[in-house]
Coordinates of C-alpha atoms in Angstrom, one line a residue:
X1 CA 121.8 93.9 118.8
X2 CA 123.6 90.5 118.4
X3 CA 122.1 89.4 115.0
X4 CA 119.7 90.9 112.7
X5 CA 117.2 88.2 111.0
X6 CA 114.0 88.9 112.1
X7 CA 111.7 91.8 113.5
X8 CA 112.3 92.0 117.2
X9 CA 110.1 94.8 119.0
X10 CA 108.8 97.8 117.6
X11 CA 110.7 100.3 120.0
X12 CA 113.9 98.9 118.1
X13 CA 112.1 99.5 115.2
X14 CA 111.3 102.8 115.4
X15 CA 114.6 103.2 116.5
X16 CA 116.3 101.6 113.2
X17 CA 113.3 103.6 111.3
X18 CA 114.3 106.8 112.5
X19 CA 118.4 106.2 112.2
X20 CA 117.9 105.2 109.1
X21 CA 116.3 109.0 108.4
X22 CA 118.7 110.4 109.4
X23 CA 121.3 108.9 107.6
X24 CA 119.1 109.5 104.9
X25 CA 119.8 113.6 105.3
X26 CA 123.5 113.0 106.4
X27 CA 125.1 109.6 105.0
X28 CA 128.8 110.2 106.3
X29 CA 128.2 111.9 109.9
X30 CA 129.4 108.2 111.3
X31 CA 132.2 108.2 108.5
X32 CA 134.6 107.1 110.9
X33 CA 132.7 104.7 113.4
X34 CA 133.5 101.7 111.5
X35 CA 137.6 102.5 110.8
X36 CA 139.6 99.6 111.6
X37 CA 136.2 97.0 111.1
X38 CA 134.9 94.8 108.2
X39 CA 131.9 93.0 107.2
X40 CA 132.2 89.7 104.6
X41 CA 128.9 89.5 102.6
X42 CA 128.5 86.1 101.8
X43 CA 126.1 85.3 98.9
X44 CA 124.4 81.8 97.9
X45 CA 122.5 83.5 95.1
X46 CA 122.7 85.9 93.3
X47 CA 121.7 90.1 94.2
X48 CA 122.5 93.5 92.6
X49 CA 120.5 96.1 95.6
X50 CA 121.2 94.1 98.6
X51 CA 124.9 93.8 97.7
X52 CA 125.2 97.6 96.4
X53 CA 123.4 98.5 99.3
X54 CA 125.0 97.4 102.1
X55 CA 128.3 97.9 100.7
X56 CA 127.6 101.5 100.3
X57 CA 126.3 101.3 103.8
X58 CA 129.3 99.5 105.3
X59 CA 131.6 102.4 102.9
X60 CA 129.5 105.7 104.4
X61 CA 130.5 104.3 108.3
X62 CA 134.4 103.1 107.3
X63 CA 134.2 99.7 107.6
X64 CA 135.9 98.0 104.6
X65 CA 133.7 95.2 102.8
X66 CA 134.3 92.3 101.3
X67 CA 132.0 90.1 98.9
X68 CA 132.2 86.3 98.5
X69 CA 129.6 84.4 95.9
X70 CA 129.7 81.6 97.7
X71 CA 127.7 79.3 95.1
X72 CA 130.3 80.2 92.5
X73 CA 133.8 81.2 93.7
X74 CA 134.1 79.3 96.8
X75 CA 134.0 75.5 98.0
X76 CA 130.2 73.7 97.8
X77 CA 129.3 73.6 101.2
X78 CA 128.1 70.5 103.3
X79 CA 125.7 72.0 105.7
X80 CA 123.9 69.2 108.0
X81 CA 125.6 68.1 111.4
X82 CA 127.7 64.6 111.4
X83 CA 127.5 64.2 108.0
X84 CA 129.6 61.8 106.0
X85 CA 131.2 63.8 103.6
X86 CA 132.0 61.7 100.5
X87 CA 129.9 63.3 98.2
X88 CA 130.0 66.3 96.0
X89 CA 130.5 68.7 99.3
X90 CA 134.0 69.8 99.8
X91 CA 134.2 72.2 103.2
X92 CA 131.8 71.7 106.4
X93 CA 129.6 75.2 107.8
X94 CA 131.1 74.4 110.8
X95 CA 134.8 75.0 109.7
X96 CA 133.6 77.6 106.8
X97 CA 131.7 79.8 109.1
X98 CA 134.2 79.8 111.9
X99 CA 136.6 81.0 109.4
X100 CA 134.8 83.5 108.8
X101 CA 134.1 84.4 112.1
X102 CA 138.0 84.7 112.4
X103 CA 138.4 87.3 109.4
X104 CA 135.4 89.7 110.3
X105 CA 133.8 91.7 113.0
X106 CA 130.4 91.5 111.0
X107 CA 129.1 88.9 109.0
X108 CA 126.1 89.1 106.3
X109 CA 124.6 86.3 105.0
X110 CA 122.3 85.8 101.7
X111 CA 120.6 82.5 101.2
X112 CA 117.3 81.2 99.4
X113 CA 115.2 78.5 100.3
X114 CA 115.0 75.1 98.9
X115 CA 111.3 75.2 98.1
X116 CA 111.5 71.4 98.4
X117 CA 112.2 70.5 102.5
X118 CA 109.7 72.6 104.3
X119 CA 111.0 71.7 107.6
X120 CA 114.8 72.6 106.4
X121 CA 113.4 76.3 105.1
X122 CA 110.6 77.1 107.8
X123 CA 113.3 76.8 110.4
X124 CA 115.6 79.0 108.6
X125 CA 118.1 76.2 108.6
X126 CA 121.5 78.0 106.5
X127 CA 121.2 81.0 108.2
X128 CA 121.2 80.1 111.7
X129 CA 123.6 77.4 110.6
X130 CA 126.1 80.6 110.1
X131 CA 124.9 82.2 113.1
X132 CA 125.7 78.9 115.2
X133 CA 129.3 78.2 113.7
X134 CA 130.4 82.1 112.8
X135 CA 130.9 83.4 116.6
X136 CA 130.3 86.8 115.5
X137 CA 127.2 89.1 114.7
X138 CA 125.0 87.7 111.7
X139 CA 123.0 90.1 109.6
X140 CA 120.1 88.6 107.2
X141 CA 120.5 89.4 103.4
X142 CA 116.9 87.6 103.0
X143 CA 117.0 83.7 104.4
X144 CA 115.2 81.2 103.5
X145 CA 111.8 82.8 105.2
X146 CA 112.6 86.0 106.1
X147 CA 114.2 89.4 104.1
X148 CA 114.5 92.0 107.2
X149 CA 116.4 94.6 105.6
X150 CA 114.5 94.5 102.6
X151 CA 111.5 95.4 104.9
X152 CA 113.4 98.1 107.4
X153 CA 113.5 99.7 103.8
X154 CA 110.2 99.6 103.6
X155 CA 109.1 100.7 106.9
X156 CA 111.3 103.5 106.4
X157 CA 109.6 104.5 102.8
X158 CA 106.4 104.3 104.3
X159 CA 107.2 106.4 107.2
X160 CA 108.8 109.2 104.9
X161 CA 105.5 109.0 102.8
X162 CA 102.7 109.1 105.1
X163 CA 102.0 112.4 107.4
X164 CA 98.1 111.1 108.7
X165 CA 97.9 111.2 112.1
X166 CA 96.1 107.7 112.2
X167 CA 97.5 104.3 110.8
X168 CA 98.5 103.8 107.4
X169 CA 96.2 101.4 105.4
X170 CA 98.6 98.5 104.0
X171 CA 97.7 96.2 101.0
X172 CA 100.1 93.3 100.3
X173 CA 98.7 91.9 96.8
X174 CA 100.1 88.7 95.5
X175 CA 101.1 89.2 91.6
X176 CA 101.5 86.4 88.9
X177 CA 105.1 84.7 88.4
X178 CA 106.4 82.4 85.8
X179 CA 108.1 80.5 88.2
X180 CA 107.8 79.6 91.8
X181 CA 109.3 82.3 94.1
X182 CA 109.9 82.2 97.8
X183 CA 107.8 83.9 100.2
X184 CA 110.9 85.8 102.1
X185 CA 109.8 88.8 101.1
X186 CA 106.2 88.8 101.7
X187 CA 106.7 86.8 105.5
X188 CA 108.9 89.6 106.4
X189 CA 106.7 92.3 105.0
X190 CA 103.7 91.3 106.7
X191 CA 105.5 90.4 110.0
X192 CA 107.2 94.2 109.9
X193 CA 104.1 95.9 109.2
X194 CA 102.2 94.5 111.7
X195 CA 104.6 94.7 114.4
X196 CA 104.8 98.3 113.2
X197 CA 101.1 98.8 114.0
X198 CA 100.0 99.2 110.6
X199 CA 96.5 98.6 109.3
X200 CA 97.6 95.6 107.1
X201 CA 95.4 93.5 104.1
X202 CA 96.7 91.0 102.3
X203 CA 95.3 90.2 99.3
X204 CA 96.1 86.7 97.3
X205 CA 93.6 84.4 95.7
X206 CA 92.7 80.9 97.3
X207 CA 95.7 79.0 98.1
X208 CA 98.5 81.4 98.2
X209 CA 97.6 81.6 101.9
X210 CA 101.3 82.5 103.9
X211 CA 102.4 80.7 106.9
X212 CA 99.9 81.8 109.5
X213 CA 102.9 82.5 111.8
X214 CA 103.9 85.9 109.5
X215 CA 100.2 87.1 109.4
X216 CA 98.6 87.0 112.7
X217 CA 96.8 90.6 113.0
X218 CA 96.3 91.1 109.0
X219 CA 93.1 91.3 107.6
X220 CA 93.0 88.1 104.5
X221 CA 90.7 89.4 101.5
X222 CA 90.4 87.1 98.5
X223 CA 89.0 90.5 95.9
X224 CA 92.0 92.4 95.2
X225 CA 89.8 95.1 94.3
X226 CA 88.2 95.6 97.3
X227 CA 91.2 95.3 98.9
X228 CA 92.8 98.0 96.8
X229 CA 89.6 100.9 97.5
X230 CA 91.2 102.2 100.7
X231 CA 95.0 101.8 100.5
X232 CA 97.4 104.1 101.3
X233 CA 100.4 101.5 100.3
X234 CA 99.9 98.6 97.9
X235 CA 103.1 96.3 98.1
X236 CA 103.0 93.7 95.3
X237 CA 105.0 90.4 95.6
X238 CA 105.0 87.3 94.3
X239 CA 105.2 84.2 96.0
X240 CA 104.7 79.7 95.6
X241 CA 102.1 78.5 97.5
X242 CA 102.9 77.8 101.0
X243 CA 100.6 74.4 101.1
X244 CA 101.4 72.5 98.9
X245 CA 104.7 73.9 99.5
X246 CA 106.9 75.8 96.9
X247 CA 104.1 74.7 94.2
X248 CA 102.2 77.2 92.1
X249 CA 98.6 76.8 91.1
X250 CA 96.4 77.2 88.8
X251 CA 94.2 80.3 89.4
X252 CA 91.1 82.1 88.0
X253 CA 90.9 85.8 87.5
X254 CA 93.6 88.6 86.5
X255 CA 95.9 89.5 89.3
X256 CA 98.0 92.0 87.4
X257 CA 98.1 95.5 88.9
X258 CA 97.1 98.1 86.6
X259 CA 95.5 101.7 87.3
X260 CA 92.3 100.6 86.4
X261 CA 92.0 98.7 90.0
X262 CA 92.4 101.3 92.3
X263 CA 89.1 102.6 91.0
X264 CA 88.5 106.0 92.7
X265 CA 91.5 106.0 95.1
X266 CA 93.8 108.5 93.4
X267 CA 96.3 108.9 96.5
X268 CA 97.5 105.2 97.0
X269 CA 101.3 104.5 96.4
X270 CA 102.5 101.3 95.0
X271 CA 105.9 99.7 96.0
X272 CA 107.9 96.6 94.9
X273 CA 110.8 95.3 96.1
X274 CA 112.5 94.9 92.6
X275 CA 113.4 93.4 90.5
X276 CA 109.9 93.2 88.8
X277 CA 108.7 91.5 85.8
X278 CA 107.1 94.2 83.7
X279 CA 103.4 93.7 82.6
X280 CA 103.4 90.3 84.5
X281 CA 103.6 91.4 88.1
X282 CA 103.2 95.5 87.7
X283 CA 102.1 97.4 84.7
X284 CA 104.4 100.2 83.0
X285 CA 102.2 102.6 84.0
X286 CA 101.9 101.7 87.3
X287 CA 105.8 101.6 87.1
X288 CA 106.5 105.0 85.5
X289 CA 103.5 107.1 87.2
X290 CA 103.3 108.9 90.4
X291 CA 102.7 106.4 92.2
X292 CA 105.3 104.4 92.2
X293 CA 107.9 104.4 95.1
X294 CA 110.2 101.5 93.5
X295 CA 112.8 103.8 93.0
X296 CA 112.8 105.4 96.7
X297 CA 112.7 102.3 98.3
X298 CA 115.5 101.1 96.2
X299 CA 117.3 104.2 97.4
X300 CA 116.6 103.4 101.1
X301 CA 117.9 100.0 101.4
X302 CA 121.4 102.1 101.5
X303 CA 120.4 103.8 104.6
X304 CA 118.3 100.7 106.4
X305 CA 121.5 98.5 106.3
X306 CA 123.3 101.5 107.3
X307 CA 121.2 102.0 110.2
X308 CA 121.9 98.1 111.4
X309 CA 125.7 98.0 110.9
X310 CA 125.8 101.4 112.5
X311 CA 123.7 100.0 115.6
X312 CA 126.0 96.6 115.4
X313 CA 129.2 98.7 115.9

């Protein structure tokens, strides 16, 4: 496995899935794999459970971490090829990344999207800019499109929660925002949970359509409601329209999830990638009740990142 952005097959899937299990019951039995290695996690915005995370991944295998905020400790960085430089941007991604590429065996890259240049963010421009100019394995700390370990997590939750011998019925439910959020998370939940062969819904009202690219497969119902009567998993997320891009709309109805939804469905679990706006996105008592699975998720993004450095050594 060369880089990790994206979901690739779902026989590597299952195979990250199931490693990640394990190190679930034992994190140190690879406590030595990684002596000798390291892994720079680079950040252009901010984190608190991908950074924890994967260091505590990178700590249970040996390999030594290191942590660079790029947008605040390090030089502003001129991304685009053969550009004249006599602006505000003091280093190139081309001599940035190859340095390094120089100081560590693994690379791990955070970076947001614009919300303003389509083109720039659908193509996933930063990351693979890093991936281009780095020379060594890339993992994805969420890109501009895509947050992979953020949904290896949640395969992984959902495997360790469900025990039907039949697919798991998935809801992804878009949630009010005050602001416009990217739709990393919800492109790479969708794109995981149907390449895992889940029984996926998404659920958004009119205009918060996704890129079709991420939801080929999924069932698209506009009543959250009905959506909700069946579930097994309800995954909530915000996220900006997609066209017009980065925008968010005016819309009718209540989208906040509260008990009262699921109507008679008693067994459905809720998750959330956190962090979450209380009472704006999820109710407390959604939150703080049975069936929530924040916490556990939360919990197994140690052991998903763990599961792609270990595979990457």
């Amino acid at each position: 496995m060369k880089n990790f952005t994206k979901f690739e097959n779902i026989d590597l899937a299952n195979k990250l899935i199931d490693k990640a299990l394990a190190f679930k019951k034992d994190p140190l039995v690879n406590a030595v794999k990684g002596n000798g290695k390291r892994i720079g996690l680079i950040f252009l915005n901010p984190s608190l459970r991908t950074r924890m995370s994967t260091q505590l991944a990178a700590s249970n295998l040996g390999v030594e971490s290191f942590v660079l905020n790029m947008d605040k400790e390090s030089w502003a960085l001129e991304m685009q090829d053969g550009a004249v430089m006599n602006q505000n941007k003091v280093e190139h991604i081309k001599d940035a990344a190859a340095v390094l590429g120089g100081y560590f065996d693994i690379l791990a890259i955070r970076a947001f999207p614009t919300l303003t240049n389509k083109d720039e963010d659908t193509n996933d421009f930063v990351i693979n800019q890093f991936i281009k100019y780095s020379g060594v394995p890339v993992v994805s700390l969420e890109s501009a499109i895509r947050h992979p370990l953020q949904s290896l997590a949640d395969m992984v939750t959902i495997k360790e929660n469900f025990k039907e011998k039949r697919k798991p019925k998935v809801v992804l439910t878009w949630a009010p925002h005050i602001k416009a959020i990217p739709h990393a998370v919800a492109n790479s939940f969708s794109e995981w949970s149907i390449g895992c062969g889940h029984d996926l819904t998404i659920t958004h009202p009119h205009g918060y359509e996704l890129d079709s690219k991420f939801t080929k497969g999924a069932k698209i119902e506009y009543d959250q409601n009905k959506a909700l009567a069946e579930a097994d998993f309800v995954y909530v997320k915000n996220w900006s329209a997609f066209s017009p891009y980065g925008k968010i709309l005016s819309i009718p109805g209540d989208w906040l999830l509260n008990d009262a939804k699921f109507g008679d469905n008693k067994h459905a679990k809720v998750m959330h990638c956190l962090p979450v706006r209380r009472n704006l996105e999820l109710s407390d008592e959604i939150l703080d009740s049975e069936r929530s699975l924040v916490q556990n998720q939360a919990k197994n993004r140690i052991f998903a990142a763990q599961s792609v450095i270990d595979s990457m050594l």
